[in-house]
PDB file of C-alpha atoms in Angstrom:
ATOM      1  CA  MET A 214       7.092  15.167 -10.152  1.00 94.00           C
ATOM      2  CA  ILE A 215       5.465  13.548  -7.140  1.00 98.00           C
ATOM      3  CA  PRO A 216       5.178  15.983  -4.091  1.00 98.00           C
ATOM      4  CA  LYS A 217       6.635  15.204  -0.714  1.00 98.00           C
ATOM      5  CA  LYS A 218       3.385  14.117   0.666  1.00 98.00           C
ATOM      6  CA  ILE A 219       2.835  10.869   2.767  1.00 98.00           C
ATOM      7  CA  HIS A 220      -0.947   9.702   2.881  1.00 98.00           C
ATOM      8  CA  TYR A 221      -2.222   7.161   5.184  1.00 98.00           C
ATOM      9  CA  ILE A 222      -5.657   5.965   6.144  1.00 98.00           C
ATOM     10  CA  TRP A 223      -6.999   5.420   9.763  1.00 97.00           C
ATOM     11  CA  VAL A 224     -10.714   4.734   9.747  1.00 96.00           C
ATOM     12  CA  GLY A 225     -12.931   2.847  12.305  1.00 95.00           C
ATOM     13  CA  ASN A 226     -11.753   4.960  15.425  1.00 93.00           C
ATOM     14  CA  ASN A 227      -9.819   2.297  16.889  1.00 94.00           C
ATOM     15  CA  PRO A 228      -6.493   3.069  18.718  1.00 96.00           C
ATOM     16  CA  LYS A 229      -3.422   2.281  16.701  1.00 96.00           C
ATOM     17  CA  SER A 230      -1.223  -0.489  17.884  1.00 94.00           C
ATOM     18  CA  SER A 231       2.291  -0.215  18.972  1.00 95.00           C
ATOM     19  CA  LEU A 232       3.533  -1.902  15.820  1.00 95.00           C
ATOM     20  CA  ILE A 233       1.571   0.670  13.865  1.00 96.00           C
ATOM     21  CA  GLU A 234       3.078   3.447  15.913  1.00 97.00           C
ATOM     22  CA  GLU A 235       6.393   2.092  15.350  1.00 97.00           C
ATOM     23  CA  CYS A 236       6.000   2.202  11.725  1.00 97.00           C
ATOM     24  CA  ILE A 237       4.780   5.611  11.326  1.00 98.00           C
ATOM     25  CA  ALA A 238       7.858   6.681  13.602  1.00 98.00           C
ATOM     26  CA  THR A 239      10.003   5.240  10.918  1.00 98.00           C
ATOM     27  CA  TRP A 240       8.344   7.639   8.403  1.00 98.00           C
ATOM     28  CA  LYS A 241       8.965  10.619  10.726  1.00 98.00           C
ATOM     29  CA  ASN A 242      12.453   9.678  11.168  1.00 98.00           C
ATOM     30  CA  LYS A 243      13.546   8.974   7.478  1.00 98.00           C
ATOM     31  CA  LEU A 244      11.382  11.674   6.015  1.00 98.00           C
ATOM     32  CA  PRO A 245      11.354  14.681   8.262  1.00 98.00           C
ATOM     33  CA  ASP A 246      10.526  16.972   5.311  1.00 98.00           C
ATOM     34  CA  TYR A 247       7.483  15.297   3.989  1.00 98.00           C
ATOM     35  CA  GLU A 248       3.894  16.229   5.115  1.00 98.00           C
ATOM     36  CA  ILE A 249       2.208  13.207   6.527  1.00 98.00           C
ATOM     37  CA  ILE A 250      -1.500  13.245   6.202  1.00 98.00           C
ATOM     38  CA  GLU A 251      -4.014  10.902   8.111  1.00 98.00           C
ATOM     39  CA  TRP A 252      -7.297  10.469   6.249  1.00 98.00           C
ATOM     40  CA  ASN A 253     -10.313   9.145   8.350  1.00 97.00           C
ATOM     41  CA  GLU A 254     -14.150   9.870   8.884  1.00 96.00           C
ATOM     42  CA  ASN A 255     -13.462  13.478   9.879  1.00 95.00           C
ATOM     43  CA  ASN A 256     -11.651  14.579   6.722  1.00 97.00           C
ATOM     44  CA  PHE A 257     -13.036  11.867   3.929  1.00 97.00           C
ATOM     45  CA  ASN A 258     -16.725  11.422   3.027  1.00 96.00           C
ATOM     46  CA  VAL A 259     -17.028   7.512   3.467  1.00 95.00           C
ATOM     47  CA  HIS A 260     -20.603   7.597   1.701  1.00 94.00           C
ATOM     48  CA  GLU A 261     -19.589   9.242  -1.397  1.00 92.00           C
ATOM     49  CA  ASN A 262     -19.189   6.098  -3.283  1.00 91.00           C
ATOM     50  CA  LYS A 263     -21.525   2.730  -2.891  1.00 94.00           C
ATOM     51  CA  TYR A 264     -18.207   0.404  -2.541  1.00 94.00           C
ATOM     52  CA  ILE A 265     -16.750   2.497   0.290  1.00 95.00           C
ATOM     53  CA  GLU A 266     -19.982   2.941   2.056  1.00 96.00           C
ATOM     54  CA  GLN A 267     -20.730  -0.806   2.047  1.00 95.00           C
ATOM     55  CA  ALA A 268     -17.336  -1.664   3.117  1.00 93.00           C
ATOM     56  CA  TYR A 269     -17.516   1.000   5.771  1.00 95.00           C
ATOM     57  CA  GLU A 270     -20.757  -0.414   7.229  1.00 95.00           C
ATOM     58  CA  ALA A 271     -19.226  -4.048   7.050  1.00 92.00           C
ATOM     59  CA  LYS A 272     -16.306  -2.602   9.152  1.00 92.00           C
ATOM     60  CA  LYS A 273     -13.887  -3.810   6.508  1.00 91.00           C
ATOM     61  CA  TRP A 274     -11.312  -0.917   7.100  1.00 93.00           C
ATOM     62  CA  ALA A 275      -8.815  -2.121   4.673  1.00 91.00           C
ATOM     63  CA  PHE A 276     -11.152  -2.237   1.710  1.00 92.00           C
ATOM     64  CA  VAL A 277     -12.486   1.369   2.576  1.00 94.00           C
ATOM     65  CA  SER A 278      -8.861   2.265   2.463  1.00 95.00           C
ATOM     66  CA  ASP A 279      -8.538   0.977  -1.002  1.00 94.00           C
ATOM     67  CA  TYR A 280     -10.719   3.549  -2.286  1.00 95.00           C
ATOM     68  CA  ILE A 281      -9.578   6.412  -0.217  1.00 97.00           C
ATOM     69  CA  ARG A 282      -5.823   5.866  -1.316  1.00 97.00           C
ATOM     70  CA  ALA A 283      -6.344   6.179  -4.900  1.00 97.00           C
ATOM     71  CA  ARG A 284      -8.659   9.269  -4.526  1.00 97.00           C
ATOM     72  CA  VAL A 285      -6.298  11.348  -2.404  1.00 98.00           C
ATOM     73  CA  ILE A 286      -3.320  10.378  -4.436  1.00 98.00           C
ATOM     74  CA  TYR A 287      -5.150  11.361  -7.707  1.00 98.00           C
ATOM     75  CA  GLU A 288      -6.423  14.568  -6.193  1.00 98.00           C
ATOM     76  CA  GLN A 289      -3.249  15.687  -4.351  1.00 98.00           C
ATOM     77  CA  GLY A 290      -0.399  13.545  -5.606  1.00 98.00           C
ATOM     78  CA  GLY A 291       2.080  12.063  -3.053  1.00 98.00           C
ATOM     79  CA  ILE A 292       3.004   8.468  -1.642  1.00 98.00           C
ATOM     80  CA  TYR A 293       0.442   6.260  -0.069  1.00 98.00           C
ATOM     81  CA  LEU A 294       1.805   3.954   2.756  1.00 98.00           C
ATOM     82  CA  ASP A 295      -0.081   1.066   4.601  1.00 97.00           C
ATOM     83  CA  THR A 296       0.256   1.523   8.398  1.00 96.00           C
ATOM     84  CA  ASP A 297       2.440  -1.602   8.698  1.00 96.00           C
ATOM     85  CA  VAL A 298       4.975  -0.320   6.424  1.00 97.00           C
ATOM     86  CA  ARG A 299       8.423   0.447   7.683  1.00 98.00           C
ATOM     87  CA  VAL A 300      10.609   3.040   5.885  1.00 98.00           C
ATOM     88  CA  LEU A 301      14.286   2.218   5.776  1.00 98.00           C
ATOM     89  CA  LYS A 302      15.615   5.290   3.780  1.00 98.00           C
ATOM     90  CA  LYS A 303      14.704   8.522   2.087  1.00 98.00           C
ATOM     91  CA  LEU A 304      12.097   8.002  -0.534  1.00 98.00           C
ATOM     92  CA  ASP A 305      13.311  11.003  -2.617  1.00 98.00           C
ATOM     93  CA  PRO A 306      14.625   9.147  -5.742  1.00 98.00           C
ATOM     94  CA  LEU A 307      11.001   7.695  -6.093  1.00 98.00           C
ATOM     95  CA  LEU A 308       9.654  11.239  -6.530  1.00 98.00           C
ATOM     96  CA  ASN A 309      11.168  11.636  -9.932  1.00 98.00           C
ATOM     97  CA  ASN A 310       8.601   9.125 -11.257  1.00 98.00           C
ATOM     98  CA  ARG A 311       5.127  10.135 -12.718  1.00 98.00           C
ATOM     99  CA  ALA A 312       3.956   7.093 -10.736  1.00 98.00           C
ATOM    100  CA  PHE A 313       5.420   4.055  -9.199  1.00 98.00           C
ATOM    101  CA  ILE A 314       4.569   0.861  -7.489  1.00 98.00           C
ATOM    102  CA  GLY A 315       6.272  -2.461  -6.819  1.00 98.00           C
ATOM    103  CA  PHE A 316       5.807  -6.332  -6.970  1.00 98.00           C
ATOM    104  CA  GLU A 317       4.900  -8.439  -4.006  1.00 96.00           C
ATOM    105  CA  ASN A 318       5.760 -11.507  -5.658  1.00 96.00           C
ATOM    106  CA  ASN A 319       6.218 -13.016  -9.166  1.00 96.00           C
ATOM    107  CA  ASP A 320       2.417 -12.785 -10.052  1.00 96.00           C
ATOM    108  CA  TYR A 321       1.149  -9.611  -8.201  1.00 96.00           C
ATOM    109  CA  LEU A 322       1.997  -6.065  -7.218  1.00 97.00           C
ATOM    110  CA  SER A 323       1.874  -4.641  -3.792  1.00 96.00           C
ATOM    111  CA  ALA A 324      -0.700  -1.661  -2.976  1.00 96.00           C
ATOM    112  CA  ALA A 325       0.813  -1.162   0.484  1.00 96.00           C
ATOM    113  CA  ILE A 326       3.123   1.477  -1.021  1.00 98.00           C
ATOM    114  CA  PHE A 327       2.774   3.510  -4.273  1.00 98.00           C
ATOM    115  CA  GLY A 328       2.995   6.981  -5.529  1.00 98.00           C
ATOM    116  CA  ALA A 329       2.053   9.268  -8.297  1.00 98.00           C
ATOM    117  CA  GLU A 330       1.836  12.914  -9.369  1.00 98.00           C
ATOM    118  CA  MET A 331      -1.442  14.728  -9.125  1.00 98.00           C
ATOM    119  CA  ASN A 332      -4.204  13.598 -11.732  1.00 98.00           C
ATOM    120  CA  HIS A 333      -2.338  10.636 -12.963  1.00 98.00           C
ATOM    121  CA  PRO A 334      -4.413   8.212 -15.306  1.00 98.00           C
ATOM    122  CA  PHE A 335      -3.328   5.083 -13.276  1.00 98.00           C
ATOM    123  CA  MET A 336      -5.068   6.586 -10.203  1.00 98.00           C
ATOM    124  CA  LYS A 337      -8.149   7.541 -12.210  1.00 98.00           C
ATOM    125  CA  ASP A 338      -8.267   4.008 -13.426  1.00 98.00           C
ATOM    126  CA  ILE A 339      -8.187   2.761 -10.193  1.00 97.00           C
ATOM    127  CA  LEU A 340     -11.082   4.902  -9.066  1.00 96.00           C
ATOM    128  CA  ASN A 341     -13.036   3.791 -12.070  1.00 96.00           C
ATOM    129  CA  TYR A 342     -12.934   0.267 -10.928  1.00 95.00           C
ATOM    130  CA  TYR A 343     -14.859   1.093  -7.867  1.00 94.00           C
ATOM    131  CA  ASN A 344     -17.546   3.029  -9.851  1.00 92.00           C
ATOM    132  CA  ASN A 345     -21.071   1.205  -9.428  1.00 89.00           C
ATOM    133  CA  ARG A 346     -19.218  -1.736  -7.662  1.00 92.00           C
ATOM    134  CA  ASP A 347     -20.739  -3.595  -4.817  1.00 93.00           C
ATOM    135  CA  PHE A 348     -18.699  -4.453  -1.826  1.00 91.00           C
ATOM    136  CA  THR A 349     -18.625  -8.336  -1.048  1.00 82.00           C
ATOM    137  CA  PHE A 350     -16.596 -10.115   1.381  1.00 68.00           C
ATOM    138  CA  ASP A 351     -16.155 -13.961   1.172  1.00 52.00           C
ATOM    139  CA  LYS A 352     -14.771 -15.443   4.374  1.00 54.00           C
ATOM    140  CA  ASN A 353     -14.045 -18.670   2.377  1.00 51.00           C
ATOM    141  CA  ASP A 354     -11.903 -16.611  -0.184  1.00 48.00           C
ATOM    142  CA  GLN A 355     -10.903 -13.761   1.530  1.00 51.00           C
ATOM    143  CA  MET A 356      -8.317 -12.745  -1.253  1.00 54.00           C
ATOM    144  CA  ALA A 357     -11.177 -12.181  -3.515  1.00 52.00           C
ATOM    145  CA  GLY A 358     -11.545  -8.475  -4.318  1.00 58.00           C
ATOM    146  CA  VAL A 359      -8.017  -7.396  -2.592  1.00 75.00           C
ATOM    147  CA  ASN A 360      -6.552  -4.526  -4.447  1.00 86.00           C
ATOM    148  CA  SER A 361      -3.173  -6.256  -5.022  1.00 90.00           C
ATOM    149  CA  ILE A 362      -5.209  -8.234  -7.690  1.00 92.00           C
ATOM    150  CA  SER A 363      -7.303  -5.507  -9.124  1.00 93.00           C
ATOM    151  CA  VAL A 364      -4.418  -3.027  -9.535  1.00 97.00           C
ATOM    152  CA  THR A 365      -2.138  -5.861 -11.044  1.00 97.00           C
ATOM    153  CA  ASP A 366      -4.999  -6.398 -13.545  1.00 96.00           C
ATOM    154  CA  ILE A 367      -5.350  -2.716 -14.257  1.00 97.00           C
ATOM    155  CA  LEU A 368      -1.748  -2.404 -15.038  1.00 98.00           C
ATOM    156  CA  LYS A 369      -1.708  -5.616 -17.158  1.00 98.00           C
ATOM    157  CA  GLU A 370      -4.851  -4.610 -19.140  1.00 97.00           C
ATOM    158  CA  ASN A 371      -4.170  -0.987 -19.679  1.00 97.00           C
ATOM    159  CA  TYR A 372      -0.516  -0.404 -19.231  1.00 98.00           C
ATOM    160  CA  GLY A 373       1.232  -3.519 -20.748  1.00 97.00           C
ATOM    161  CA  LEU A 374       2.514  -4.874 -17.166  1.00 98.00           C
ATOM    162  CA  LYS A 375       4.359  -7.996 -17.671  1.00 98.00           C
ATOM    163  CA  ILE A 376       4.351 -10.293 -14.574  1.00 97.00           C
ATOM    164  CA  GLY A 377       7.568 -11.961 -13.319  1.00 97.00           C
ATOM    165  CA  ASN A 378       8.764  -9.495 -10.611  1.00 98.00           C
ATOM    166  CA  LYS A 379      10.885  -7.601 -13.154  1.00 97.00           C
ATOM    167  CA  GLU A 380      11.528  -3.774 -12.968  1.00 98.00           C
ATOM    168  CA  GLN A 381       9.803  -1.986 -16.055  1.00 98.00           C
ATOM    169  CA  ILE A 382       8.493   1.445 -17.132  1.00 98.00           C
ATOM    170  CA  LEU A 383       4.990   1.333 -18.443  1.00 98.00           C
ATOM    171  CA  LYS A 384       2.898   3.712 -20.424  1.00 97.00           C
ATOM    172  CA  ASP A 385       2.386   7.208 -18.908  1.00 98.00           C
ATOM    173  CA  GLY A 386       5.545   6.700 -16.835  1.00 98.00           C
ATOM    174  CA  VAL A 387       4.367   4.113 -14.418  1.00 98.00           C
ATOM    175  CA  HIS A 388       7.796   2.844 -13.003  1.00 98.00           C
ATOM    176  CA  VAL A 389       7.111  -0.831 -11.499  1.00 98.00           C
ATOM    177  CA  TYR A 390       9.759  -2.124  -9.165  1.00 98.00           C
ATOM    178  CA  SER A 391      10.892  -5.509  -8.348  1.00 98.00           C
ATOM    179  CA  ASP A 392       9.750  -6.802  -4.756  1.00 97.00           C
ATOM    180  CA  GLY A 393      12.981  -5.982  -3.019  1.00 97.00           C
ATOM    181  CA  LEU A 394      12.615  -2.303  -3.474  1.00 98.00           C
ATOM    182  CA  LEU A 395       9.460  -1.418  -1.709  1.00 98.00           C
ATOM    183  CA  CYS A 396       7.783  -4.519  -0.280  1.00 97.00           C
ATOM    184  CA  ASN A 397      10.168  -7.330   0.703  1.00 96.00           C
ATOM    185  CA  PRO A 398      13.517  -7.015   2.464  1.00 97.00           C
ATOM    186  CA  SER A 399      16.751  -6.799   0.436  1.00 97.00           C
ATOM    187  CA  LYS A 400      19.879  -4.668   0.518  1.00 97.00           C
ATOM    188  CA  ASN A 401      18.211  -2.168  -1.716  1.00 97.00           C
ATOM    189  CA  SER A 402      14.899  -1.692   0.218  1.00 98.00           C
ATOM    190  CA  TYR A 403      13.370   1.777   0.536  1.00 98.00           C
ATOM    191  CA  SER A 404      10.627   0.235   2.597  1.00 98.00           C
ATOM    192  CA  ILE A 405       9.425  -3.108   3.743  1.00 98.00           C
ATOM    193  CA  HIS A 406       5.848  -4.441   4.329  1.00 97.00           C
ATOM    194  CA  LEU A 407       5.143  -6.319   7.559  1.00 95.00           C
ATOM    195  CA  PHE A 408       2.029  -8.133   6.151  1.00 86.00           C
ATOM    196  CA  THR A 409       0.050  -7.771   9.713  1.00 77.00           C
ATOM    197  CA  GLY A 410      -3.036  -8.780   7.773  1.00 62.00           C
ATOM    198  CA  THR A 411      -5.399  -7.099   9.851  1.00 55.00           C
ATOM    199  CA  TRP A 412      -8.105  -7.077   7.385  1.00 45.00           C
ATOM    200  CA  ILE A 413      -8.374 -10.968   7.324  1.00 50.00           C
ATOM    201  CA  ASP A 414     -10.781 -12.644   9.601  1.00 51.00           C
ATOM    202  CA  GLY A 415      -8.757 -14.984  11.862  1.00 48.00           C
ATOM    203  CA  LYS A 416      -5.485 -14.860  13.632  1.00 58.00           C
ATOM    204  CA  GLN A 417      -2.074 -14.778  12.216  1.00 61.00           C
ATOM    205  CA  SER A 418      -0.352 -18.201  12.053  1.00 66.00           C
ATOM    206  CA  LEU A 419       2.677 -18.866  14.275  1.00 69.00           C
ATOM    207  CA  LYS A 420       4.876 -18.733  11.282  1.00 68.00           C
ATOM    208  CA  GLN A 421       3.587 -15.266  10.140  1.00 74.00           C
ATOM    209  CA  ARG A 422       3.679 -13.877  13.455  1.00 78.00           C
ATOM    210  CA  ILE A 423       7.419 -14.898  13.710  1.00 78.00           C
ATOM    211  CA  VAL A 424       8.152 -13.373  10.394  1.00 81.00           C
ATOM    212  CA  THR A 425       6.565 -10.236  11.429  1.00 85.00           C
ATOM    213  CA  ASP A 426       8.438  -9.842  14.548  1.00 86.00           C
ATOM    214  CA  LEU A 427      11.773 -10.372  12.483  1.00 87.00           C
ATOM    215  CA  LYS A 428      10.958  -7.769  10.090  1.00 93.00           C
ATOM    216  CA  ARG A 429       9.802  -5.538  12.736  1.00 91.00           C
ATOM    217  CA  LYS A 430      13.533  -5.319  13.957  1.00 92.00           C
ATOM    218  CA  ILE A 431      14.706  -4.191  10.563  1.00 95.00           C
ATOM    219  CA  SER A 432      15.667  -0.556  10.510  1.00 95.00           C
ATOM    220  CA  SER A 433      18.112  -0.201   7.470  1.00 96.00           C
ATOM    221  CA  PRO A 434      18.717  -1.578   4.173  1.00 97.00           C
ATOM    222  CA  LYS A 435      21.711  -3.526   5.376  1.00 96.00           C
ATOM    223  CA  GLN A 436      19.848  -5.234   8.021  1.00 96.00           C
ATOM    224  CA  ALA A 437      17.218  -5.920   5.241  1.00 95.00           C
ATOM    225  CA  GLY A 438      19.876  -7.448   3.015  1.00 95.00           C
ATOM    226  CA  ILE A 439      21.117  -9.762   6.075  1.00 93.00           C
ATOM    227  CA  TYR A 440      17.441 -10.811   6.435  1.00 93.00           C
ATOM    228  CA  GLN A 441      16.977 -11.652   2.721  1.00 92.00           C
ATOM    229  CA  LYS A 442      20.210 -13.738   2.935  1.00 89.00           C
ATOM    230  CA  LEU A 443      19.193 -15.586   6.044  1.00 85.00           C
ATOM    231  CA  ILE A 444      15.484 -15.898   5.902  1.00 79.00           C
ATOM    232  CA  ARG A 445      14.301 -15.409   2.106  1.00 61.00           C
ATOM    233  CA  LYS A 446      17.057 -17.508   0.256  1.00 52.00           C
TER     234      LYS A 446
END
């Protein structure tokens, strides 16, 4: 069973934006009995691995987070949340899984929220992906190397994941949910990801900013369902 721990990463020593503070406030409001742990330079060695060290030196904080999230979930168990995730209702039903993650779209999973029990092999496989790997960042192809792609590939190759945004339970009890449970708004949403894209070089488009602002106002599954009907469909 997954413990009631929320892990998030905040490296770089920058102040948190009001949007991020709002998201974290939803965690505290909906999950008052969960331990919430911030990981940063003061309690995690950002030089323990070549990939994370190089990403940190490049000030690509999201890629630093990709490694840290896997390691702390592997060692402690719990749920990882990106700082731009809003929690809409209690996550307790998810704790009954050995591990869980959800789709972002038909082709890829979202690593903005996932969870696992301590020492789960899925987390170990993610950590192994970063062994002896150099960090690279291509401004012309900023999606290269993002963890939604690598995590999807790991589950396809090692656990039998079938793409297509369908709920499925894989080897070692990895429960994969459709996109409307953890990532995108629906009447069944536990959480939604705002996709602020702070790791991308360049500003959000006007459309992206409007979508983010609309999702920022969602505070319940009912409102998420209305958004889905009016905006997504």
